[in-house]
Short mmCIF file of C-alpha atoms in Angstrom, two decimals:
data_model
loop_
_atom_site.label_atom_id
_atom_site.label_comp_id
_atom_site.label_asym_id
_atom_site.label_seq_id
_atom_site.Cartn_x
_atom_site.Cartn_y
_atom_site.Cartn_z
CA GLU A 24 23.80 29.29 -35.22
CA LEU A 25 23.83 28.41 -38.83
CA SER A 26 20.26 28.56 -39.14
CA GLY A 27 19.76 31.86 -37.43
CA ALA A 28 22.39 33.42 -39.65
CA GLU A 29 20.96 32.34 -43.03
CA SER A 30 17.40 33.59 -41.61
CA SER A 31 18.95 37.21 -41.15
CA ARG A 32 20.89 37.09 -44.52
CA ASP A 33 17.73 35.79 -46.09
CA SER A 34 15.42 38.84 -44.60
CA ALA A 35 18.05 41.67 -45.54
CA ALA A 36 18.54 40.14 -49.17
CA ALA A 37 14.68 40.23 -49.23
CA MET A 38 14.55 43.54 -48.32
CA VAL A 39 17.17 44.49 -50.89
CA LEU A 40 15.90 42.75 -53.80
CA GLU A 41 12.26 44.76 -52.92
CA ARG A 42 14.41 48.13 -53.56
CA LEU A 43 15.96 47.12 -56.78
CA ARG A 44 12.73 45.91 -58.40
CA ALA A 45 10.13 48.74 -56.92
CA PRO A 46 9.25 50.91 -59.34
CA ASP A 47 10.99 54.87 -59.06
CA ASP A 48 8.49 57.13 -58.35
CA GLY A 49 10.79 59.69 -56.59
CA ASP A 50 8.74 59.87 -53.34
CA ASP A 51 10.71 57.57 -51.23
CA GLU A 52 13.16 58.04 -48.77
CA PRO A 53 16.84 57.11 -49.33
CA ALA A 54 16.83 54.49 -47.44
CA THR A 55 14.21 52.79 -49.20
CA ALA A 56 14.46 54.47 -52.53
CA PRO A 57 14.53 52.10 -55.54
CA ILE A 58 18.02 51.31 -56.90
CA ALA A 59 18.26 51.50 -60.38
CA LEU A 60 19.27 48.77 -62.32
CA PRO A 61 21.89 49.13 -65.02
CA PRO A 62 20.43 47.74 -68.66
CA ALA A 63 22.96 44.63 -68.13
CA LEU A 64 20.96 43.40 -65.40
CA ALA A 65 17.89 44.00 -66.48
CA GLY A 66 15.81 41.08 -65.95
CA ALA A 67 18.13 38.97 -64.02
CA ASP A 68 17.48 36.55 -61.52
CA ASP A 69 17.68 37.48 -57.34
CA ALA A 70 20.80 35.42 -57.05
CA ARG A 71 22.52 37.43 -59.83
CA LEU A 72 21.36 40.66 -58.31
CA LEU A 73 22.78 40.02 -55.31
CA ASP A 74 26.14 38.78 -56.61
CA ALA A 75 26.18 42.33 -57.84
CA VAL A 76 25.40 44.05 -54.85
CA ARG A 77 28.18 41.86 -53.01
CA ALA A 78 30.62 43.09 -55.84
CA GLY A 79 29.58 46.73 -55.36
CA LYS A 80 27.92 46.97 -58.84
CA LEU A 81 24.52 48.00 -57.20
CA GLY A 82 23.62 50.54 -54.47
CA PRO A 83 26.21 52.39 -52.38
CA ALA A 84 27.83 50.56 -49.54
CA THR A 85 27.14 53.17 -46.98
CA ASP A 86 23.09 52.51 -47.59
CA PRO A 87 21.77 50.83 -44.72
CA GLN A 88 19.93 48.33 -46.14
CA ILE A 89 22.69 46.92 -48.37
CA ALA A 90 25.48 47.34 -45.50
CA ALA A 91 22.90 45.14 -43.52
CA PHE A 92 23.03 42.90 -46.17
CA LEU A 93 26.76 42.44 -46.79
CA ALA A 94 27.14 42.24 -42.86
CA ALA A 95 24.84 39.37 -42.68
CA ASP A 96 26.02 37.61 -45.72
CA ALA A 97 30.17 38.13 -44.26
CA ARG A 98 28.33 36.72 -41.06
CA LEU A 99 26.72 33.68 -42.79
CA ARG A 100 30.15 32.67 -44.86
CA SER A 101 31.95 32.70 -41.66
CA ILE A 102 30.15 30.28 -40.01
CA ARG A 103 29.97 28.00 -43.08
CA ASP A 104 33.68 28.64 -43.13
CA ARG A 105 33.88 26.69 -39.82
CA ASP A 106 31.48 24.04 -40.40
CA LEU A 107 33.01 21.03 -42.13
CA ALA A 108 29.22 19.90 -43.73
CA GLN A 109 29.00 23.46 -45.18
CA ARG A 110 32.66 23.40 -46.50
CA PHE A 111 32.83 19.84 -47.85
CA GLY A 112 29.50 19.20 -48.50
CA TYR A 113 28.18 18.99 -52.27
CA ARG A 114 25.80 21.71 -53.36
CA ALA A 115 24.02 21.13 -57.03
CA THR A 116 25.08 24.77 -57.59
CA SER A 117 28.85 23.95 -57.17
CA GLY A 118 28.96 22.26 -60.59
CA ALA A 119 32.39 20.01 -60.88
CA SER A 120 33.85 20.61 -57.81
CA PRO A 121 36.29 18.91 -55.41
CA ASN A 122 33.24 18.22 -53.13
CA LEU A 123 31.71 15.70 -55.16
CA LEU A 124 33.98 13.11 -53.70
CA LEU A 125 35.16 15.10 -50.34
CA ALA A 126 31.32 15.05 -49.22
CA ALA A 127 31.39 11.57 -48.98
CA PHE A 128 33.88 11.91 -45.71
CA ILE A 129 31.52 14.37 -44.02
CA HIS A 130 28.78 12.88 -41.65
CA GLY A 131 26.02 14.60 -39.57
CA GLY A 132 26.89 12.79 -36.63
CA PHE A 133 28.32 9.67 -34.78
CA VAL A 134 24.97 7.85 -35.64
CA HIS A 135 25.39 8.62 -39.30
CA LEU A 136 29.08 7.55 -39.29
CA ALA A 137 28.38 4.35 -37.71
CA GLY A 138 25.68 3.28 -39.86
CA ASN A 139 27.57 3.74 -43.20
CA LEU A 140 30.65 2.45 -41.30
CA LEU A 141 28.48 -1.14 -40.43
CA PHE A 142 27.28 -1.26 -44.50
CA LEU A 143 31.01 -0.71 -45.62
CA TRP A 144 32.04 -3.62 -43.60
CA LEU A 145 29.45 -5.75 -44.52
CA CYS A 146 30.03 -5.37 -48.01
CA GLY A 147 33.54 -3.72 -48.58
CA CYS A 148 35.83 -6.36 -47.19
CA ASN A 149 34.02 -9.16 -49.65
CA LEU A 150 34.94 -6.74 -52.87
CA GLU A 151 38.45 -5.65 -51.44
CA ASP A 152 39.49 -9.13 -50.61
CA ARG A 153 37.87 -9.81 -54.34
CA TRP A 154 39.68 -7.38 -56.37
CA GLY A 155 42.14 -5.84 -54.40
CA ARG A 156 42.57 -2.47 -52.72
CA LEU A 157 43.33 -0.29 -55.76
CA VAL A 158 39.97 -1.06 -57.75
CA PHE A 159 37.71 -1.39 -54.60
CA GLY A 160 39.04 1.93 -53.70
CA GLY A 161 38.55 3.42 -57.25
CA LEU A 162 35.01 1.87 -57.44
CA TYR A 163 34.29 3.47 -54.15
CA ALA A 164 35.66 6.94 -54.83
CA VAL A 165 33.62 7.16 -58.47
CA SER A 166 30.67 5.80 -56.82
CA ALA A 167 30.94 8.70 -54.43
CA VAL A 168 31.15 11.10 -57.48
CA VAL A 169 28.14 9.41 -59.43
CA SER A 170 26.12 9.47 -56.19
CA SER A 171 26.70 13.58 -55.54
CA ILE A 172 26.16 14.01 -59.18
CA ALA A 173 22.68 12.01 -58.99
CA TYR A 174 21.95 14.23 -56.08
CA GLY A 175 22.74 17.50 -58.02
CA LEU A 176 20.25 16.52 -61.03
CA VAL A 177 17.41 16.20 -58.72
CA HIS A 178 17.97 19.34 -56.61
CA ARG A 179 18.99 21.64 -59.77
CA GLY A 180 19.62 24.99 -58.33
CA SER A 181 19.31 23.97 -54.30
CA ASP A 182 21.89 25.48 -51.98
CA VAL A 183 21.55 22.41 -49.41
CA PRO A 184 24.92 20.55 -49.11
CA LEU A 185 25.26 16.75 -49.47
CA ILE A 186 27.01 15.23 -46.96
CA GLY A 187 28.08 11.25 -46.04
CA ALA A 188 29.39 8.00 -47.74
CA SER A 189 25.98 6.43 -48.30
CA GLY A 190 26.05 6.91 -51.88
CA ALA A 191 29.66 5.62 -52.13
CA ILE A 192 28.67 2.59 -50.07
CA ALA A 193 25.42 2.15 -52.27
CA GLY A 194 27.88 1.87 -55.07
CA VAL A 195 29.53 -1.41 -52.92
CA MET A 196 26.26 -2.91 -52.45
CA GLY A 197 25.56 -2.67 -56.14
CA ALA A 198 28.81 -4.41 -56.90
CA PHE A 199 28.31 -6.79 -54.07
CA LEU A 200 24.60 -7.81 -55.74
CA VAL A 201 26.36 -8.80 -58.66
CA CYS A 202 29.74 -10.55 -57.50
CA PHE A 203 27.91 -12.22 -54.46
CA HIS A 204 24.61 -12.24 -55.51
CA SER A 205 23.87 -15.89 -53.68
CA ALA A 206 25.67 -14.87 -50.26
CA ARG A 207 22.86 -15.14 -47.48
CA ILE A 208 22.56 -12.15 -45.14
CA LYS A 209 21.57 -12.44 -41.61
CA TYR A 210 18.55 -9.73 -40.80
CA TRP A 211 17.50 -8.94 -37.16
CA TYR A 212 13.54 -8.14 -36.93
CA TRP A 213 11.01 -7.47 -34.50
CA TRP A 214 7.05 -7.42 -35.17
CA GLY A 215 5.20 -6.21 -32.20
CA PHE A 216 6.86 -8.11 -29.00
CA ARG A 217 8.27 -10.78 -31.27
CA THR A 218 12.06 -10.42 -32.38
CA GLY A 219 14.57 -12.89 -34.36
CA THR A 220 16.72 -13.07 -36.86
CA THR A 221 16.31 -14.56 -40.50
CA PHE A 222 18.47 -15.14 -43.48
CA LEU A 223 17.90 -13.55 -47.00
CA PRO A 224 19.61 -13.84 -50.17
CA ALA A 225 21.48 -11.28 -51.63
CA TYR A 226 19.50 -10.97 -55.18
CA VAL A 227 16.35 -10.79 -52.90
CA ALA A 228 17.36 -8.16 -50.38
CA PHE A 229 19.32 -5.47 -52.25
CA PRO A 230 16.78 -5.18 -55.48
CA VAL A 231 14.14 -4.54 -52.79
CA TRP A 232 16.19 -1.69 -50.88
CA PHE A 233 17.03 -0.09 -54.41
CA LEU A 234 13.34 -0.05 -55.17
CA ALA A 235 12.32 1.25 -51.73
CA GLN A 236 15.06 3.88 -52.43
CA LEU A 237 13.63 4.73 -56.10
CA GLY A 238 10.59 5.22 -54.76
CA GLN A 239 11.52 7.56 -51.72
CA SER A 240 13.80 9.39 -54.39
CA PHE A 241 10.72 10.52 -56.34
CA LEU A 242 9.22 12.62 -53.05
CA GLU A 243 12.59 13.67 -52.27
CA ALA A 244 12.88 16.81 -54.15
CA SER A 245 9.81 18.17 -52.61
CA GLY A 246 11.14 18.44 -49.23
CA TYR A 247 9.57 15.11 -47.85
CA ASP A 248 12.63 13.68 -46.07
CA ASN A 249 16.48 15.07 -45.44
CA VAL A 250 17.85 11.57 -46.83
CA ALA A 251 19.49 11.77 -50.29
CA TYR A 252 17.69 8.85 -51.71
CA SER A 253 18.82 10.11 -54.88
CA ALA A 254 22.62 9.43 -54.19
CA HIS A 255 21.72 6.05 -53.19
CA VAL A 256 20.08 5.11 -56.30
CA GLY A 257 22.60 6.80 -58.28
CA GLY A 258 25.40 5.03 -56.57
CA PHE A 259 23.90 1.69 -56.55
CA ALA A 260 23.22 1.75 -60.14
CA PHE A 261 26.86 2.69 -61.06
CA GLY A 262 27.85 -0.06 -58.58
CA ALA A 263 25.87 -3.12 -60.52
CA VAL A 264 27.31 -1.97 -64.01
CA ALA A 265 31.13 -1.43 -63.15
CA ALA A 266 30.78 -4.68 -61.47
CA LEU A 267 28.95 -6.44 -64.39
CA VAL A 268 31.42 -4.66 -66.72
CA ILE A 269 34.61 -5.85 -64.85
CA ARG A 270 33.14 -9.48 -64.59
CA PHE A 271 31.63 -10.00 -67.95
CA ALA A 272 34.00 -7.98 -69.88
CA GLY A 273 36.96 -10.36 -68.97
CA VAL A 274 39.09 -7.87 -66.72
CA GLU A 275 38.15 -10.07 -63.23
CA ALA A 276 39.12 -13.13 -64.67
CA ARG A 277 42.11 -12.28 -66.20
CA PHE A 278 43.46 -9.83 -63.37
CA LEU A 279 41.48 -9.57 -60.65
CA VAL A 280 40.36 -12.96 -59.51
CA GLU A 281 42.68 -15.72 -58.97
CA ASP A 282 41.87 -18.64 -56.65
CA GLU A 283 37.90 -17.47 -55.74
CA ASP A 284 34.84 -18.61 -56.70
CA ASP A 285 32.86 -15.99 -58.20
CA ASP A 286 29.91 -16.69 -56.04
CA GLU A 287 29.37 -15.92 -52.44
CA PRO A 288 32.01 -17.24 -49.64
CA ILE A 289 32.59 -20.73 -48.81
CA VAL A 290 30.09 -21.03 -46.17
CA ALA A 291 27.39 -18.83 -46.33
CA GLU A 292 24.68 -20.88 -44.39
CA PRO A 293 24.38 -20.16 -40.30
CA PRO A 294 26.88 -22.82 -38.34
CA PRO A 295 25.10 -25.64 -37.58
CA ARG A 296 24.99 -27.32 -33.83
CA PRO A 297 28.19 -30.03 -33.70
CA VAL A 298 27.20 -33.40 -34.70
CA THR A 299 29.14 -36.36 -35.15
CA VAL A 300 28.35 -38.69 -38.20
CA VAL A 301 29.75 -41.85 -38.50
CA PRO A 302 29.84 -42.57 -42.40
CA GLU A 303 28.75 -45.43 -44.14
CA ASP A 304 29.99 -47.17 -47.09
CA PHE A 305 27.81 -45.51 -50.09
CA GLY A 306 25.19 -47.99 -51.56
CA GLY A 307 26.14 -50.46 -48.83
CA PRO A 308 28.88 -53.96 -49.50
CA MET A 309 29.82 -53.57 -52.97
CA LYS A 310 31.27 -56.92 -54.69
CA ARG A 311 34.46 -56.39 -56.35
CA ARG A 312 37.49 -58.26 -57.69
CA PRO A 313 40.81 -57.11 -58.94
CA LEU A 314 41.19 -55.45 -62.53
CA ASP A 315 41.77 -58.00 -65.13
CA ALA A 316 42.02 -56.82 -68.29
CA SER A 317 42.00 -60.38 -69.84
CA SER A 318 38.63 -60.81 -68.48
CA ILE A 319 36.99 -57.49 -69.88
CA PRO A 320 35.92 -57.90 -74.19
CA ALA A 321 38.37 -56.25 -76.07
CA PRO A 322 36.18 -53.13 -77.00
CA PHE A 323 35.84 -52.00 -73.67
CA ALA A 324 39.43 -52.97 -72.48
CA PRO A 325 40.41 -49.94 -69.88
CA GLU A 326 42.44 -46.79 -71.09
CA THR A 327 45.89 -46.64 -70.40
CA HIS A 328 47.11 -44.52 -67.79
CA VAL A 329 50.00 -44.23 -65.52
CA GLU A 330 49.77 -46.03 -61.79
CA ILE A 331 51.18 -44.20 -59.01
CA PRO A 332 52.09 -45.94 -56.16
CA ARG A 333 49.27 -45.50 -53.54
CA PRO A 334 50.46 -43.25 -50.36
CA ALA A 335 48.84 -43.72 -47.01
CA ALA A 336 45.08 -43.41 -46.40
CA VAL A 337 44.20 -39.66 -46.47
CA PRO A 338 42.47 -39.28 -42.66
CA ASP A 339 38.37 -38.47 -43.05
CA VAL A 340 38.07 -39.29 -46.97
CA ALA A 341 36.40 -42.78 -46.41
CA PRO A 342 38.27 -45.65 -48.74
CA TRP A 343 36.47 -46.62 -51.67
CA PRO A 344 35.45 -49.51 -52.86
CA PRO A 345 35.37 -51.68 -49.84
CA PRO A 346 37.74 -54.66 -49.86
CA ALA A 347 36.60 -57.54 -52.47
CA LEU A 348 34.18 -59.77 -51.39
CA LEU A 349 33.33 -62.19 -54.02
CA GLU A 350 34.83 -62.95 -57.62
CA ARG A 351 32.80 -63.99 -60.84
CA PRO A 352 33.21 -63.89 -64.33
CA VAL A 353 32.18 -60.95 -66.61
CA GLU A 354 28.72 -61.98 -68.73
CA THR A 355 29.95 -61.42 -72.27
CA THR A 356 27.02 -63.16 -74.15
CA VAL A 357 25.11 -59.97 -73.61
CA PRO A 358 23.88 -58.97 -77.61
CA ILE A 359 25.67 -55.72 -78.50
CA GLU A 360 23.61 -53.23 -80.28
CA SER A 361 25.94 -49.99 -79.58
CA PRO A 362 28.76 -49.16 -77.17
CA PHE A 363 26.90 -47.43 -75.22
CA GLU A 364 23.94 -50.25 -74.67
CA ALA A 365 27.00 -52.81 -74.28
CA LEU A 366 28.78 -50.65 -71.09
CA GLN A 367 25.35 -50.32 -69.53
CA ALA A 368 24.83 -54.61 -69.87
CA ALA A 369 28.21 -55.15 -68.58
CA VAL A 370 27.95 -53.02 -65.57
CA VAL A 371 24.48 -54.65 -65.05
CA ALA A 372 26.21 -58.17 -65.18
CA ASP A 373 28.85 -57.24 -63.02
CA PRO A 374 28.48 -54.15 -60.79
CA ALA A 375 31.59 -54.52 -59.23
CA ARG A 376 33.53 -53.58 -62.43
CA ASP A 377 33.85 -49.70 -61.36
CA ASP A 378 36.62 -49.06 -64.31
CA LEU A 379 33.54 -50.04 -66.73
CA ARG A 380 31.08 -47.81 -64.62
CA TYR A 381 33.62 -44.89 -65.05
CA ARG A 382 33.53 -45.35 -68.89
CA LEU A 383 29.56 -45.97 -68.83
CA CYS A 384 29.79 -42.73 -66.91
CA LYS A 385 31.70 -40.61 -69.49
CA GLU A 386 29.19 -42.12 -72.39
CA ALA A 387 26.24 -41.27 -70.04
CA VAL A 388 27.69 -37.70 -70.02
CA HIS A 389 27.96 -37.26 -73.81
CA HIS A 390 24.37 -38.67 -74.53
CA ARG A 391 23.57 -36.26 -71.86
CA HIS A 392 21.48 -39.35 -70.04
CA GLN A 393 20.94 -37.83 -66.65
CA PRO A 394 19.71 -41.14 -64.82
CA LEU A 395 22.96 -42.86 -65.59
CA VAL A 396 25.02 -39.96 -64.48
CA ASP A 397 22.97 -40.03 -60.93
CA GLU A 398 23.48 -43.84 -60.46
CA HIS A 399 26.97 -44.08 -61.40
CA GLY A 400 28.67 -40.51 -61.13
CA THR A 401 29.84 -40.63 -57.65
CA ARG A 402 31.08 -44.04 -57.70
CA ALA A 403 33.28 -43.35 -60.73
CA LEU A 404 35.23 -40.98 -59.34
CA LEU A 405 35.42 -42.73 -56.35
CA PHE A 406 37.10 -45.52 -58.40
CA LEU A 407 39.20 -42.42 -60.01
CA ALA A 408 40.36 -41.65 -56.67
CA GLU A 409 41.14 -44.88 -55.37
CA HIS A 410 43.93 -45.13 -58.23
CA GLN A 411 44.97 -41.53 -57.60
CA ARG A 412 44.07 -40.69 -61.42
CA TRP A 413 43.53 -37.15 -60.47
CA ASN A 414 43.72 -35.54 -63.65
CA ASP A 415 40.94 -38.09 -65.09
CA VAL A 416 38.89 -37.13 -61.70
CA VAL A 417 39.36 -33.38 -62.98
CA ALA A 418 38.29 -34.17 -67.06
CA LEU A 419 35.26 -36.10 -65.77
CA HIS A 420 34.11 -33.19 -63.45
CA ASP A 421 34.73 -30.58 -66.22
CA ALA A 422 32.70 -32.90 -68.39
CA LEU A 423 29.74 -33.15 -65.69
CA VAL A 424 29.83 -29.27 -64.99
CA ALA A 425 29.65 -28.15 -68.47
CA ALA A 426 26.47 -30.76 -68.99
CA GLY A 427 25.16 -29.07 -65.92
CA MET A 428 24.80 -32.61 -64.69
CA ASP A 429 26.76 -32.26 -61.45
CA GLN A 430 23.91 -31.70 -59.04
CA SER A 431 23.48 -35.36 -57.90
CA LEU A 432 27.10 -36.47 -56.79
CA ALA A 433 27.52 -37.24 -53.13
CA ASP A 434 29.49 -35.47 -50.54
CA ARG A 435 32.07 -37.93 -51.02
CA ALA A 436 32.33 -37.00 -54.82
CA PHE A 437 33.14 -33.21 -53.63
CA SER A 438 35.49 -34.47 -51.22
CA VAL A 439 37.44 -36.17 -54.01
CA ILE A 440 37.23 -33.36 -56.58
CA VAL A 441 38.39 -31.28 -53.56
CA ARG A 442 41.53 -33.49 -53.24
CA ALA A 443 42.20 -33.80 -57.06
CA ALA A 444 41.98 -29.95 -57.32
CA VAL A 445 44.62 -30.14 -54.46
CA GLU A 446 46.54 -32.63 -56.20
CA THR A 447 46.62 -30.80 -59.49
CA ASN A 448 47.28 -27.43 -57.98
CA ASP A 449 44.15 -25.51 -59.00
CA PRO A 450 43.17 -23.40 -56.34
CA LYS A 451 39.90 -22.25 -57.83
CA ARG A 452 38.45 -25.38 -58.42
CA CYS A 453 39.25 -26.30 -54.95
CA VAL A 454 37.58 -23.47 -53.63
CA GLN A 455 34.45 -23.97 -56.11
CA SER A 456 33.83 -27.62 -55.10
CA ALA A 457 34.22 -26.99 -51.61
CA GLN A 458 31.47 -24.21 -51.80
CA LYS A 459 29.25 -26.90 -53.66
CA MET A 460 29.81 -29.30 -51.00
CA ALA A 461 29.07 -26.77 -48.46
CA ASN A 462 26.22 -25.64 -49.89
CA ALA A 463 24.56 -29.19 -50.57
CA TYR A 464 25.76 -31.02 -47.52
CA PRO A 465 26.36 -28.37 -44.91
CA THR A 466 26.63 -31.01 -41.92
CA SER A 467 28.98 -33.49 -43.99
CA PRO A 468 31.60 -35.37 -41.84
CA LEU A 469 33.90 -34.72 -44.68
CA LEU A 470 33.32 -30.87 -45.02
CA PRO A 471 36.22 -30.15 -42.55
CA ARG A 472 38.86 -31.71 -44.21
CA ALA A 473 37.44 -30.27 -47.62
CA LEU A 474 37.68 -26.54 -46.04
CA TRP A 475 41.26 -27.72 -44.67
CA ASP A 476 42.19 -28.58 -48.40
CA VAL A 477 41.03 -25.19 -49.54
CA ALA A 478 42.88 -22.93 -46.82
CA ASN A 479 46.25 -24.72 -47.79
CA ALA A 480 45.82 -24.13 -51.53
CA GLN A 481 44.72 -20.37 -50.68
CA GLU A 482 48.04 -20.37 -48.80
CA ARG A 483 50.02 -21.99 -51.69
CA GLY A 484 48.34 -19.57 -53.83
CA GLY A 485 49.97 -16.23 -52.35
CA ARG A 486 46.39 -15.50 -50.46
CA PRO A 487 47.28 -15.91 -46.43
CA ASP A 488 44.29 -13.40 -46.14
CA LEU A 489 41.72 -15.89 -47.48
CA ALA A 490 43.39 -18.90 -45.97
CA ARG A 491 42.67 -16.88 -42.60
CA LYS A 492 39.39 -16.76 -43.08
CA THR A 493 38.64 -20.32 -43.96
CA PHE A 494 40.95 -21.43 -41.25
CA THR A 495 38.26 -19.18 -38.83
CA MET A 496 35.22 -20.50 -40.78
CA LEU A 497 36.20 -24.37 -40.32
CA ILE A 498 36.95 -23.46 -36.50
CA GLU A 499 33.84 -21.77 -36.39
CA ARG A 500 31.72 -24.61 -37.87
CA PHE A 501 33.54 -27.63 -36.64
CA PRO A 502 35.17 -26.65 -33.16
CA GLN A 503 35.73 -29.91 -32.03
CA HIS A 504 37.05 -31.45 -34.90
CA ARG A 505 40.71 -32.38 -34.99
CA PHE A 506 41.21 -30.28 -38.22
CA SER A 507 39.78 -27.45 -36.23
CA GLU A 508 42.80 -27.56 -33.58
CA GLU A 509 45.32 -27.92 -36.41
CA ALA A 510 43.61 -24.75 -37.92
CA ARG A 511 44.08 -22.84 -34.47
CA LYS A 512 47.73 -23.57 -34.84
CA ARG A 513 48.05 -22.42 -37.96
CA ILE A 514 46.42 -19.12 -37.56
CA SER A 515 48.67 -18.35 -34.36
CA ARG A 516 51.67 -19.28 -36.67
#
């Protein structure tokens, strides 16, 4: 109906314009005689001339052709007023209009709507959890406006309306790329008669999509397609820039994110099949004896710390070190050239002295000695955990991260760091450490306990929504684990 009304209006308008521009030789019939143009409209374009006809400034309204044009134009306007896309879609000729935003809430059908809702759900809920409803809603609305403006710049003078939320959702995708660039996204594909699924990181998938939209936008203005690729490009670019500003201007760290990591959700990998793993003592049986300060050379006496009575063993965190098997004196006759070398010699002389190992690890971090950190970092953290020295665990972990030397830590070390974050009431560290542990050791038998600690930290931090997600993740990844049963009870409560 709309197409037929547009065709009738355009035919009637063409006849009127022909009379307005035809020379007057005095021989034409009254119905086809040229219509004289006033000096003010000399050289005016077609749109301005037709507006003058509508206003009754050109020709008598009783003229049959002018009357036909006015009737066809009124019919077209009536149909457009009944059609939501025509009423609220944004036209490049509209300028600054409320339809810059309202166009994002109109769709061309249920398939169009469902496709947009899918991508809004995939990217939007993560950003809304991260930034909150107000900031996310503001980003969505402004992205919709910017995408409409981008469409208008490409289609200057066009009367074709823009509708759909894809420009606004492209803005959400751009912000998602900045905030969750390492997230792995599951894709379904088909190739001939073969089909399956694969995972791609966001930093690969989203830029490829953006480049495709950018390429299509160059063909869009020529009528190659009825998809507004230019709106996608404008929305995506704005969302990415806005997220960069929010993150690197310090807005996110100061006002938005409290207990979340600035990377992907905690476990992005696909759930592995449940397996039963019996953890073994790290490095095999170790020789250890009780700490005796009198047997340590004076320059290397252990640091003073407050001893806290050790509570019952925490389930699913393997005890460390194993019970002492052998006692022997410390060799003190090694030549000393520097404190760092002396510490190395002392640890070689008595490998059971984990207190010296801890101090050696600190010196290795200070000297950027990666092999020594790889060798002793995990056991140093486990030694501190055994003595409930959680603040020292946090300090050593900070030093390792600052030096970029935490990649070689074992899953036990990460579980200790998570526990230290819980004990020191540091939810953000808890989430970050569990994230690294899940990425490095997705099948670790210590991971369920780490996820349980994360969920409890999130709940204590006032984010029960995030705690529910982590509990759900724990249940999906380890359905048979006893912590999963506890997680089900917590969710039900």
